[in-house]
Tab-separated table of C-alpha atoms in Angstrom:
chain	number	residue	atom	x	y	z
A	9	UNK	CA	59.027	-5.281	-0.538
A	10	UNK	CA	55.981	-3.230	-0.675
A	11	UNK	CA	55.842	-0.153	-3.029
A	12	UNK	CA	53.209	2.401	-4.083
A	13	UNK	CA	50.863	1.445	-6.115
A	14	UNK	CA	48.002	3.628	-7.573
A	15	UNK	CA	44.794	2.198	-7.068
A	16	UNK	CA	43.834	0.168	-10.610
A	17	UNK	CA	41.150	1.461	-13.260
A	18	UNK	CA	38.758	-0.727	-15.727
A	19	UNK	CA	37.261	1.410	-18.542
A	20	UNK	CA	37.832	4.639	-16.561
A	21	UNK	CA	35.970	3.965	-13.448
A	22	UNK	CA	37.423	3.387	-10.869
A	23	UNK	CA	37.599	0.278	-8.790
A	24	UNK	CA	35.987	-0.045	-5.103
A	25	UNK	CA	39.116	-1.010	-2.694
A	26	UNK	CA	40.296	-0.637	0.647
A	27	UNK	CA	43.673	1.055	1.322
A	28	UNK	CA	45.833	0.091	3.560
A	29	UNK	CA	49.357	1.709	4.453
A	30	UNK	CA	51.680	0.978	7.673
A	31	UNK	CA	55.219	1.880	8.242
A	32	UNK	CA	57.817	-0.560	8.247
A	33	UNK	CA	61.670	-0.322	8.633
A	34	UNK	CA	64.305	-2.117	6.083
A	35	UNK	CA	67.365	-1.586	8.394
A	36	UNK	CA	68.203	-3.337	11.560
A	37	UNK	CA	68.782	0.319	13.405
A	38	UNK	CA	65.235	1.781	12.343
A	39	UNK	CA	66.469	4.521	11.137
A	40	UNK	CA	64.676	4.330	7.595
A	41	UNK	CA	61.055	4.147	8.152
A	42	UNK	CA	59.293	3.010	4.681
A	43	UNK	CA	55.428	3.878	4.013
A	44	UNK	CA	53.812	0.613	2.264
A	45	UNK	CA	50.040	1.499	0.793
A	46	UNK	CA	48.712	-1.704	-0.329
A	47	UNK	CA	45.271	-1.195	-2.172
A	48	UNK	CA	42.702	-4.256	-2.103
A	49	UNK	CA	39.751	-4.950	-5.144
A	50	UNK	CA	36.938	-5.187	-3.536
A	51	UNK	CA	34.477	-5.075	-6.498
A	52	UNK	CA	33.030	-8.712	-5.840
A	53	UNK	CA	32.151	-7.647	-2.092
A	54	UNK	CA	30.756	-4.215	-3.308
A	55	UNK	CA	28.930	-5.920	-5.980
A	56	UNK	CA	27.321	-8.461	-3.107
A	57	UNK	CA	26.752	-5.251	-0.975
A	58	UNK	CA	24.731	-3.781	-3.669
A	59	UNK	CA	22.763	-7.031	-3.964
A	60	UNK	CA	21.644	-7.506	-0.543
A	61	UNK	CA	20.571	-3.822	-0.539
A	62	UNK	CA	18.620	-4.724	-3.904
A	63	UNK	CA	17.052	-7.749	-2.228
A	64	UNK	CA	16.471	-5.686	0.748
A	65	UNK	CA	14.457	-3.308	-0.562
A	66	UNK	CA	12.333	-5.254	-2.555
A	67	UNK	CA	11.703	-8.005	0.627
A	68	UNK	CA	10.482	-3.975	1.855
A	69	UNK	CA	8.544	-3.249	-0.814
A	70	UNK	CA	6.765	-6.502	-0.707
A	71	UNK	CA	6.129	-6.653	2.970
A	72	UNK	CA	4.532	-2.973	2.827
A	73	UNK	CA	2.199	-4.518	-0.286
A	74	UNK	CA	1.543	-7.159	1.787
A	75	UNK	CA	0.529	-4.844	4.947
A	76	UNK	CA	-1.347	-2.335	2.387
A	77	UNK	CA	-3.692	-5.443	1.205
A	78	UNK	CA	-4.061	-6.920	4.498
A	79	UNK	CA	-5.165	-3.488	5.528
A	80	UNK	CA	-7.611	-2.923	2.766
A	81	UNK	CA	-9.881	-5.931	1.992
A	82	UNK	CA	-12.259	-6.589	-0.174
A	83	UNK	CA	-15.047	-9.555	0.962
A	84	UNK	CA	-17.868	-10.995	-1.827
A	85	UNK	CA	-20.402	-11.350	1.018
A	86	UNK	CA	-22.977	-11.857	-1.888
A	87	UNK	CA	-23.078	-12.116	-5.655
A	88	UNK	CA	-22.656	-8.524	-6.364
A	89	UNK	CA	-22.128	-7.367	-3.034
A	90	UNK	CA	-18.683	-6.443	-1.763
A	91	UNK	CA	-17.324	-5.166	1.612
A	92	UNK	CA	-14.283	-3.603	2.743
A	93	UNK	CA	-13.800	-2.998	6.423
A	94	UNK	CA	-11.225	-0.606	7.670
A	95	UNK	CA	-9.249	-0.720	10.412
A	96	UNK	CA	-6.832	1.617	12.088
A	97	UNK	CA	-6.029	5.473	10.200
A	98	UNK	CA	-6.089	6.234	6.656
A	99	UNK	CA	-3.034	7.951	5.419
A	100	UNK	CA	-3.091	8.638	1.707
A	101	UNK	CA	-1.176	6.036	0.358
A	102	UNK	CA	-3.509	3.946	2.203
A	103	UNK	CA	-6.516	5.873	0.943
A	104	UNK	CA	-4.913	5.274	-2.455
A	105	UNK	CA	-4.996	1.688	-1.985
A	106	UNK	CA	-8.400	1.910	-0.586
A	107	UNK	CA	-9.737	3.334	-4.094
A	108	UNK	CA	-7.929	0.734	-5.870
A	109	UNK	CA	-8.869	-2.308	-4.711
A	110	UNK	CA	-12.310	-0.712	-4.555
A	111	UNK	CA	-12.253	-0.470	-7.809
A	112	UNK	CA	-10.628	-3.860	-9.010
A	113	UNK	CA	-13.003	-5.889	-6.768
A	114	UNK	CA	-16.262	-4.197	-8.315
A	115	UNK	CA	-15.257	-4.952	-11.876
A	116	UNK	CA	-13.890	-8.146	-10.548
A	117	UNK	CA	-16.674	-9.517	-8.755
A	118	UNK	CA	-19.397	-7.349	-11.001
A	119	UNK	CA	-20.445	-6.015	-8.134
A	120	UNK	CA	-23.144	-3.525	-8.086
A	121	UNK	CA	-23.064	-2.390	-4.048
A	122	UNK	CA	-20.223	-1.694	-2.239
A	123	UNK	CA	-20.371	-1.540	1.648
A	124	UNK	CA	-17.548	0.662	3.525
A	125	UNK	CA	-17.222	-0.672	6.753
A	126	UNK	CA	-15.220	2.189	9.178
A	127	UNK	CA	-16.484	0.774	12.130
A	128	UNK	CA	-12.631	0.798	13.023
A	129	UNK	CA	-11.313	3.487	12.093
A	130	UNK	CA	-9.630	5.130	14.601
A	131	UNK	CA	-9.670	8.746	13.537
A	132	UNK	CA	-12.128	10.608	11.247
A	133	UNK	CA	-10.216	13.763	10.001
A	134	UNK	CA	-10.377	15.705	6.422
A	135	UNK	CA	-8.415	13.136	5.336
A	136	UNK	CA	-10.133	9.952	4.823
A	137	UNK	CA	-13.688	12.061	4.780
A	138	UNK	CA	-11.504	12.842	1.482
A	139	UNK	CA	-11.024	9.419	0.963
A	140	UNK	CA	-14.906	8.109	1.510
A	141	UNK	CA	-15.876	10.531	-0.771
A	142	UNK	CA	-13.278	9.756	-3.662
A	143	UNK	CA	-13.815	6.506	-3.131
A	144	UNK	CA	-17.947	7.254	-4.000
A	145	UNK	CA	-17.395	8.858	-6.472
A	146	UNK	CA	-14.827	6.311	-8.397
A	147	UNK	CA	-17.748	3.395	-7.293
A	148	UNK	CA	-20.096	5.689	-9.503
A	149	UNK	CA	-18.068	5.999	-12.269
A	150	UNK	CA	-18.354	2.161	-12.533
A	151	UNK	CA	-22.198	2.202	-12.633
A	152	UNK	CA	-22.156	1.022	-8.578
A	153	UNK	CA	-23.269	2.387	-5.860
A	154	UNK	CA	-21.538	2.820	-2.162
A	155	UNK	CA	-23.241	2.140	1.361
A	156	UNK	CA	-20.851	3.899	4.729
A	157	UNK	CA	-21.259	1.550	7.398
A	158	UNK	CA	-20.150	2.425	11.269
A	159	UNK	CA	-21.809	6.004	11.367
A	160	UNK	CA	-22.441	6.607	14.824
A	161	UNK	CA	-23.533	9.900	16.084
A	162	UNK	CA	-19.805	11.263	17.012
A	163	UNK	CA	-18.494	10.409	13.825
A	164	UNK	CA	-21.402	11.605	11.922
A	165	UNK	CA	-21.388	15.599	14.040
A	166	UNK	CA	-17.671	14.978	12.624
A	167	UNK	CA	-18.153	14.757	9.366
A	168	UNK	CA	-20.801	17.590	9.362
A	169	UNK	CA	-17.974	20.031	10.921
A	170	UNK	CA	-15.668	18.817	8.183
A	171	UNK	CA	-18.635	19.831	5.634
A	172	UNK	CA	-18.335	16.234	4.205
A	173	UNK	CA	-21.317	15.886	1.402
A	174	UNK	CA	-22.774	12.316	2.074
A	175	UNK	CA	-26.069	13.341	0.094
A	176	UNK	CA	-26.481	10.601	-2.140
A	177	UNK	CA	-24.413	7.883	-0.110
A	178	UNK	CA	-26.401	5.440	2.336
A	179	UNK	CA	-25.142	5.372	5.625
A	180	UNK	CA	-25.427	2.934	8.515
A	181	UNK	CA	-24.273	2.815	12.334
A	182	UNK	CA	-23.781	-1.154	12.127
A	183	UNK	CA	-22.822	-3.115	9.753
A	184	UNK	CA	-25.492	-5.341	9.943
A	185	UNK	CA	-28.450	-2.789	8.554
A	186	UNK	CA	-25.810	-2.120	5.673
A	187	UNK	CA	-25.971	-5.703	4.848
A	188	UNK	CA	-29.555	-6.019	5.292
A	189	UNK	CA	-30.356	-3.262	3.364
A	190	UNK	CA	-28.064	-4.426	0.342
A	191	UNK	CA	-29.301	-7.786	0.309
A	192	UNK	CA	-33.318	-6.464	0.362
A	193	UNK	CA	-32.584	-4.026	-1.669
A	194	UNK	CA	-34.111	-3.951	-5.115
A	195	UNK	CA	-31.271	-2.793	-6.671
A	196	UNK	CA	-29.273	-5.518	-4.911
A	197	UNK	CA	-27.436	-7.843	-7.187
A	198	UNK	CA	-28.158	-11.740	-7.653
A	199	UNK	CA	-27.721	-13.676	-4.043
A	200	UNK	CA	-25.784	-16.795	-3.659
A	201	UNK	CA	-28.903	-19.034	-2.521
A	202	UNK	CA	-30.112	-18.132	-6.502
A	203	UNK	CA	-32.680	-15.577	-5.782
A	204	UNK	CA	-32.574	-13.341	-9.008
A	205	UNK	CA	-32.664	-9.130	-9.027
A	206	UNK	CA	-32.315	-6.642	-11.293
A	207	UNK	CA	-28.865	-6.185	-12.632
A	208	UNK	CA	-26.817	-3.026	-13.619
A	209	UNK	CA	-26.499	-2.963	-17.368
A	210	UNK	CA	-23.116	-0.978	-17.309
A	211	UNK	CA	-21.653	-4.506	-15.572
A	212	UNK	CA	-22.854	-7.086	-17.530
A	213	UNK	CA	-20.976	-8.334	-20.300
């Protein structure tokens, strides 16, 4: 015989259950309906619940850390010589990411020129002319400098009506002069086929 129960309590807090509650009759004429409420524990299945939400999020988290540094690489293409080319549109979690990476592949590699390729980037707005410059001015900090590659004339008339300050930056419309010009450079670090240059003092141990 079923009776009413009030649902159980460990320490004060409540339990997570599932009520249930039906009628059901104890004489043969039905004439004496009877409520039953039957409450369930379900603390192991909430506790699972909360789990898989827990290892949800984090497979989330991971995945977007994945996309972010998929999105934002860094290539050696020379001792001392990084590029990162960028695809798609800059948010500013993205243009976050940009500036760290940035930053952890100079002092990683030592590098001394960094080469922006936005050859791909889909949009130029305030926003990542925001970014490029940030991103200059974090490169200087380290003692580096920062060459914007992909410049063609749209973007550049762009970037003039945004009142973006490139004085001081070296820009390119391909890729290909930015690389040139790092590699001849006479600032340009050490190359790979052992040709020496003059080295920044601030990144040499």
């Amino acid at each position: 015989m079923a009776r009413r129960a009030d649902p159980p309590e460990k320490d004060g807090t409540p339990l997570p259950g599932l009520v249930s509650a039906y009628y059901y009759h104890l004489d043969e004429d039905k004439q004496q309906p009877v409520l039953a409420v039957v409450f369930r524990d379900i603390t192991d299945l909430h506790q699972s619940e909360a789990a898989r939400a827990r290892l949800q999020a984090e497979l989330i988290a991971a995945q977007q850390a994945l996309i972010r540094e998929l999105s934002t690489p860094l290539i050696p293409i020379a001792d001392r010589v990084v590029i990162m080319p960028l695809i798609g549109s800059i948010d500013s979690t993205r243009a976050q990411a940009v500036i760290e990476t940035l930053l952890e592949g100079i002092t990683t590699h030592r590098a001394e020129t960094a080469i922006l390729d936005i050859t791909g980037v889909q949009t130029i707005d305030s926003q990542v002319a925001s970014a490029l410059v940030q991103a200059t001015q974090a490169v200087r900090l380290l003692g580096a400098r920062v060459m914007v590659t992909g410049i063609h004339p749209a973007i550049a008339q762009t970037l003039v009506h945004l009142g973006v300050d490139l004085q001081g930056i070296a820009t390119y419309s391909a890729l290909q002069a930015g690389i040139a010009a790092a590699l001849r450079s006479g600032a340009a670090p050490t190359l790979r086929n052992g040709t020496a240059a003059r080295r920044n003092p601030l990144l040499t141990s």
